[in-house]
Coordinates of C-alpha atoms and ligand atoms in Angstrom, one line a residue:
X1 CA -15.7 7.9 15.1
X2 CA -14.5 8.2 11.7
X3 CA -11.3 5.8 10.7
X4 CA -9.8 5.6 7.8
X5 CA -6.6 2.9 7.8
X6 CA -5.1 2.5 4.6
X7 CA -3.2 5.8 3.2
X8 CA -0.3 6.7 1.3
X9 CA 2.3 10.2 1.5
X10 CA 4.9 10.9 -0.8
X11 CA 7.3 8.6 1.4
X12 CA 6.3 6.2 -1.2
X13 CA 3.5 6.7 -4.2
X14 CA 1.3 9.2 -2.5
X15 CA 2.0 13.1 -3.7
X16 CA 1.3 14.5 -0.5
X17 CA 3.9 15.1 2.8
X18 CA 3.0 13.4 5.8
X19 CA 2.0 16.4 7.4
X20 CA -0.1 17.4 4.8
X21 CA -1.8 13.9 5.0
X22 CA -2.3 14.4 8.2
X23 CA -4.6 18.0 7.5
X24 CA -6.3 16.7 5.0
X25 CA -7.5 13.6 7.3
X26 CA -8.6 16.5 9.5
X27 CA -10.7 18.4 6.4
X28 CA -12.0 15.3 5.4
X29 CA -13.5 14.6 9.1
X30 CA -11.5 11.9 9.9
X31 CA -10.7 10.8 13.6
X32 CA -8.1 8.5 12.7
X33 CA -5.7 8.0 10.6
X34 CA -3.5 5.0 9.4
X35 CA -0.1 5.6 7.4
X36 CA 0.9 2.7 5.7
X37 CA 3.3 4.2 2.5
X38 CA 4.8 0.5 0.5
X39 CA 7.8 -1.0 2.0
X40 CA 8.8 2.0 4.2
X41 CA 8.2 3.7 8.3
X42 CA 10.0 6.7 6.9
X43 CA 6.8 8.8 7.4
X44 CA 6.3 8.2 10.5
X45 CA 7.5 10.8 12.2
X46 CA 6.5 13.7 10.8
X47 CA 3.3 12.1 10.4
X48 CA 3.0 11.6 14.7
X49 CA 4.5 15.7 14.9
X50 CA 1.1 16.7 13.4
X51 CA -1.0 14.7 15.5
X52 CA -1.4 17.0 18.0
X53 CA -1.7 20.2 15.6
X54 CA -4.8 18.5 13.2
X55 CA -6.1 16.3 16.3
X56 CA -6.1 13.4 14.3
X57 CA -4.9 10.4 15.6
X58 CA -2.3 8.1 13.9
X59 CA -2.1 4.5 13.3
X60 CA 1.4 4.2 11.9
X61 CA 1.3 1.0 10.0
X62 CA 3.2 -0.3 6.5
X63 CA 1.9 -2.0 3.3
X64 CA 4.8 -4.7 2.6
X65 CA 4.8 -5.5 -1.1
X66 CA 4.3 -9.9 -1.2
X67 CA 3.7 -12.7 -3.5
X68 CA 1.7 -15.6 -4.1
X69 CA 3.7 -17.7 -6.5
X70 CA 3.9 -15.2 -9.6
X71 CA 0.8 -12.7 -7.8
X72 CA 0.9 -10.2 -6.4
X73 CA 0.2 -9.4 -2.3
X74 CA -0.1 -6.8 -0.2
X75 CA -0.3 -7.0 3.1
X76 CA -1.1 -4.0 5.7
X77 CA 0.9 -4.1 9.4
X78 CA 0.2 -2.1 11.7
X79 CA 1.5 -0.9 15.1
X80 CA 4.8 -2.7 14.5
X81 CA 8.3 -2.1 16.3
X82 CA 9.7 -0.2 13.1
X83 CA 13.6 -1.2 14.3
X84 CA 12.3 -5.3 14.1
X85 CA 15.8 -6.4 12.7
X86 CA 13.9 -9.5 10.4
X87 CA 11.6 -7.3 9.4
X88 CA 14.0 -4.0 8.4
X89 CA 16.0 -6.1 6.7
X90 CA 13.5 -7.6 4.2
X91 CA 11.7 -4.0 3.6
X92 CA 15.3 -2.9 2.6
X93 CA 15.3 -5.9 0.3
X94 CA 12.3 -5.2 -1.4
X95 CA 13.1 -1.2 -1.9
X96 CA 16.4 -2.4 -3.3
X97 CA 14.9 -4.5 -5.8
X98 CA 12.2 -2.1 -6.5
X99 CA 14.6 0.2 -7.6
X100 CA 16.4 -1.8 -9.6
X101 CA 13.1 -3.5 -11.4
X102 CA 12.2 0.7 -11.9
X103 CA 15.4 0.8 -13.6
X104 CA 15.2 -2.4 -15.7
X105 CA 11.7 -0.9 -16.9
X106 CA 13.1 2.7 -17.9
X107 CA 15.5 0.8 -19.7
X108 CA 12.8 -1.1 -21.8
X109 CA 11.1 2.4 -21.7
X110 CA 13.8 4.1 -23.0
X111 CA 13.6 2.4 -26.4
X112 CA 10.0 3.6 -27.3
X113 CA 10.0 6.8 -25.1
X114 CA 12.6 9.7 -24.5
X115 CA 12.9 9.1 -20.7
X116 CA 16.6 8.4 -18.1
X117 CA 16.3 7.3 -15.0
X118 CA 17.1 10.2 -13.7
X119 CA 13.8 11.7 -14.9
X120 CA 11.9 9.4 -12.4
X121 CA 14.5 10.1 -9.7
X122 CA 13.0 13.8 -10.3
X123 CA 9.4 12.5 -9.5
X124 CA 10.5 11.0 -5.9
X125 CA 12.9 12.7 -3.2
X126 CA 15.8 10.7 -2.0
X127 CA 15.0 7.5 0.0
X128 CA 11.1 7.1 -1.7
X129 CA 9.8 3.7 -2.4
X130 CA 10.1 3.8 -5.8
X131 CA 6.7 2.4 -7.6
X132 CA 5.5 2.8 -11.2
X133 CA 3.4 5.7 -10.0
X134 CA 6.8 7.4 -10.2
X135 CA 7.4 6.7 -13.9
X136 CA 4.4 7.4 -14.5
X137 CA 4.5 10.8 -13.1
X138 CA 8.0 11.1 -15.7
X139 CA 6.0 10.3 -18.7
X140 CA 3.1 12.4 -17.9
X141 CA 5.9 15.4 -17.2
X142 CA 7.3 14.8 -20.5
X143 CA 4.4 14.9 -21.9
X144 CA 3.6 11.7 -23.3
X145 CA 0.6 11.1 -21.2
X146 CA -2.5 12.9 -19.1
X147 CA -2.1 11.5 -16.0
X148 CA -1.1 8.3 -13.9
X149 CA -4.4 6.2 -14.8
X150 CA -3.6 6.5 -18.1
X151 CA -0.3 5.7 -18.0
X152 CA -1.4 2.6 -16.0
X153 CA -3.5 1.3 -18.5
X154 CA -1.8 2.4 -21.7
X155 CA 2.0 1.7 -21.0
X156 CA 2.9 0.3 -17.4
X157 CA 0.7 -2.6 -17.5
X158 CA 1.7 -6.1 -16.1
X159 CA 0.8 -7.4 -19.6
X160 CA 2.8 -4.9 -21.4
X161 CA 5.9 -4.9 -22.7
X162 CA 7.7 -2.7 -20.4
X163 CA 6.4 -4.5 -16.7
X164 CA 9.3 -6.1 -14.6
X165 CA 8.6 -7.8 -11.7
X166 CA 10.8 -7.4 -8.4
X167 CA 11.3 -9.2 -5.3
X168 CA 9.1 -10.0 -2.6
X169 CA 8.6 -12.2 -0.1
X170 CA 6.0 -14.7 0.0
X171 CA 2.6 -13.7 1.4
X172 CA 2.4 -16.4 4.0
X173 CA 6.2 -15.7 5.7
X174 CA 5.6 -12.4 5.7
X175 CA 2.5 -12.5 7.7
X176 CA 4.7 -14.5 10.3
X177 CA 7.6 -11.8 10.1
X178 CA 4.8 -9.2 10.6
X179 CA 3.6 -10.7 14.0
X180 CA 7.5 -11.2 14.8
X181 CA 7.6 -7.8 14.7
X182 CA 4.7 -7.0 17.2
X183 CA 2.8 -6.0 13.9
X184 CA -1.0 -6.9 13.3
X185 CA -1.7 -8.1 10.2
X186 CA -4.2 -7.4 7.7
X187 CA -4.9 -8.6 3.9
X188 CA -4.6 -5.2 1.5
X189 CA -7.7 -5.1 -1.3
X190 CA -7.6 -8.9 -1.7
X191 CA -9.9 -9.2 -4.6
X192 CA -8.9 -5.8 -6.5
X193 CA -8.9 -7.7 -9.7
X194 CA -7.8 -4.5 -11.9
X195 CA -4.5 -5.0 -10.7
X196 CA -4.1 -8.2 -12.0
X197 CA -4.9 -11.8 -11.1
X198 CA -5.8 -12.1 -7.8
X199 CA -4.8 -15.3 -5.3
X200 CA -7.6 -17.9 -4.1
X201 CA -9.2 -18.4 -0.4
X202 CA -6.5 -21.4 -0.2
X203 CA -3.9 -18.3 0.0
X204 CA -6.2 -16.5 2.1
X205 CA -6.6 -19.7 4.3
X206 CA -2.7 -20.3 4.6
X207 CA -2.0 -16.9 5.8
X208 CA -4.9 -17.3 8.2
X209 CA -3.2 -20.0 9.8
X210 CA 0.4 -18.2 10.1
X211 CA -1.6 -15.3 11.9
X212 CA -3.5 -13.4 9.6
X213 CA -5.6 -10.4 11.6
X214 CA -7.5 -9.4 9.4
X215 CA -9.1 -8.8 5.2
X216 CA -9.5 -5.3 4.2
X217 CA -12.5 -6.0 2.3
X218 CA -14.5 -2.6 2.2
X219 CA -12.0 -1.1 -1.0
X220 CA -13.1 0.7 -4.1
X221 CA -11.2 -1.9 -6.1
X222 CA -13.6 -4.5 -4.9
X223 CA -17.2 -5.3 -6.5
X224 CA -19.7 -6.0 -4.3
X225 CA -19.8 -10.0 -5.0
X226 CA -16.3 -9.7 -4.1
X227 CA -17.1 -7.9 -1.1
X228 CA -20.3 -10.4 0.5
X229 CA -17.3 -13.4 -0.6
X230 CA -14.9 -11.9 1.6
X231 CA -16.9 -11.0 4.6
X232 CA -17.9 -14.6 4.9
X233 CA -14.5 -15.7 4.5
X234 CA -13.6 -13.7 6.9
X235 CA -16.2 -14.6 9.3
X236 CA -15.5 -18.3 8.9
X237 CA -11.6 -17.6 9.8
X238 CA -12.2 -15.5 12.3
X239 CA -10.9 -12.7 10.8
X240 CA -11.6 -9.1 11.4
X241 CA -12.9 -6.6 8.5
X242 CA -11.2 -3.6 7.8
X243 CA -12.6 -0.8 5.5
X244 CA -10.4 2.2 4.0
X245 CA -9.7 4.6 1.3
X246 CA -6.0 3.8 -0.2
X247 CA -5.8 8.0 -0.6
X248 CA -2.5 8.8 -2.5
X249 CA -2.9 12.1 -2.7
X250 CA -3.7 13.4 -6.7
X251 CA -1.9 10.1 -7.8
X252 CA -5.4 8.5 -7.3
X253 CA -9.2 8.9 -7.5
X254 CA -9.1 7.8 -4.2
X255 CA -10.9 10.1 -1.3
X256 CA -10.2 10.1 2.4
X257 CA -12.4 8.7 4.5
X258 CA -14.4 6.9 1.1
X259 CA -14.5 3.7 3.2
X260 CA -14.4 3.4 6.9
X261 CA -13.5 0.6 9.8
X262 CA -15.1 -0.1 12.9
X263 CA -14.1 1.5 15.9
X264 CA -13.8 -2.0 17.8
X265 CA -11.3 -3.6 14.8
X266 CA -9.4 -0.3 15.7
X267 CA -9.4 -1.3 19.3
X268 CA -8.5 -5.1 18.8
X269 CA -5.8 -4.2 16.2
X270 CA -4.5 -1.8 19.2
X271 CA -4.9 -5.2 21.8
X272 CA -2.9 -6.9 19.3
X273 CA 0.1 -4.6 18.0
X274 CA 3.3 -3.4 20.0
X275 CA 3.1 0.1 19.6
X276 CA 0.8 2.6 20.2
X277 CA -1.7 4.8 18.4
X278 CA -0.6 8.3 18.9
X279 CA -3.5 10.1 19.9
X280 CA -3.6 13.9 20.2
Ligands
AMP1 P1 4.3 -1.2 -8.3 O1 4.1 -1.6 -6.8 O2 5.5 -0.4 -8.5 O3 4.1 -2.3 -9.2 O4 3.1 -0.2 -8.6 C1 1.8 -0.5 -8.1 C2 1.3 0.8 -7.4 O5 0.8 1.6 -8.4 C3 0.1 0.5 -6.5 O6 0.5 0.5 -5.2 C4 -0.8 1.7 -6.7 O7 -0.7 2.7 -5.8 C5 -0.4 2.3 -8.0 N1 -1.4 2.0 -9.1 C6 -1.9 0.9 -9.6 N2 -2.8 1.0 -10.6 C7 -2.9 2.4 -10.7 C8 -3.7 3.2 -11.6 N3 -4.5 2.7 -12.5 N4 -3.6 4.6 -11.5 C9 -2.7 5.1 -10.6 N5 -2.0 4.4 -9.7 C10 -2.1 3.0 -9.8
FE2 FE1 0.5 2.6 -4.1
FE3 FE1 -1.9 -1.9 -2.3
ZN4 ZN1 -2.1 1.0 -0.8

């Protein structure tokens, strides 16, 4: 069984549909899939309608956008109850104040580059998580640069002068707002140290003890030092070890199916969470 539980549509920074998504896990011989676009469940649906049709199955899940102090965290739920009042609320929050941190940066943008924000509302349909994928994808239209990776290292960097940060809640209370919502939760690329500074095992520990499921540690953004450091982490918190691609679509190198979890973490993460996976 091939499973692949960390992927992207254009619900948030991926480029393709749900559906789509969902054929391509098929052509990449994948058995199962998890969708888990930043912030949002808004794929969900048309990502369970072509379950039956590409025979893949679906772990509908979310990356919530988190913080440790001034880092960065993201942290993977899956199987949650997607109407969790606590838990709609703050993923409205953090959408909210991603689009207003997207704006804030067009409008440092804006001094150096021709770009409105109405060019990056062009790059993402009407109720997207808006990322810096998305400006990125403007300035690449207007021509100003190749493709996302480059605009990632050239002009949207944290340490540049256009980054604004947005709002988030901290990495610890949201693993406890994940369980309150019947979600299982898992640590997103914790040691992908391209995207800036990463937190410590004392982070790591903390969430551990508010419920933390699980670290995805097998990641292309991880090197392997990284990776034999996490799995003995995990092992002495008890934690489970995921494995999985982060595919979004053309935005990203990223392949389908490039890393790959266990089938018995699938089946504790299915013990664990309130919903389903929707099998064909
Ligand atoms: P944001 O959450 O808006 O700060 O943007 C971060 C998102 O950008 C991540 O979720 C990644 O999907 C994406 N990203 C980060 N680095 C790169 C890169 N070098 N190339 C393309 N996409 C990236
Ligand atoms: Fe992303
Ligand atoms: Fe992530
Ligand atoms: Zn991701």
């Amino acid at each position: 069984m091939r499973i692949d539980l960390h992927t992207h549509s254009r619900v948030s920074d991926g480029t393709d549909a749900p559906a789509t998504l969902m054929r391509d896990a098929a052509a990449a011989g994948l058995d199962v899939v998890a969708l888990t676009d930043h912030d949002t469940t808004a794929g969900w649906a048309e990502a369970a309608d072509a379950v039956p049709a590409t025979g893949v199955a679906l772990v509908r899940g979310t990356e919530i956008s988190a913080r440790a102090g001034r880092m960065s965290v993201h942290l993977l739920s899956y199987l949650h109850d997607p109407d969790d009042p606590a838990l709609v609320a703050q993923l409205l929050a953090s959408r909210g104040s991603r689009d207003t941190r997207a704006q804030d940066m067009v409008t440092r943008l804006a001094v150096d580059y021709e770009l409105t924000w109405a060019d990056v509302q062009a790059q993402a349909q009407p109720g997207t998580t808006i990322g810096r994928p998305h400006i990125a994808d403007a300035l690449v239209a207007k021509g100003y640069l190749t493709d996302r990776s480059a605009a990632f290292e050239r002009v949207l960097s944290p340490a540049g002068p256009y980054y604004v940060r947005y709002h988030a809640p901290d990495a610890v209370a949201a693993v406890g707002l994940v369980r309150g919502a019947g979600g299982v939760p898992v640590f997103a690329h914790p040691r992908a140290v391209l995207r800036g500074r990463v937190v410590g095992d004392d982070v790591i520990r903390e969430m551990a003890g508010a419920g933390l499921a699980g670290l995805e540690v097998h990641h292309r953004d991880h090197a392997p030092a990284a990776v034999a450091e996490l799995l003995a982490l995990a092992d002495e918190l008890g934690l489970f070890v995921t494995g999985s691609s982060d595919y979004h679509g053309a935005g990203k190198p990223n392949r389908l199916g490039e890393h790959t979890t266990d089938p018995q973490v699938l089946a504790r993460i299915e013990e664990q969470g309130r919903m389903p996976v929707v099998r064909p």
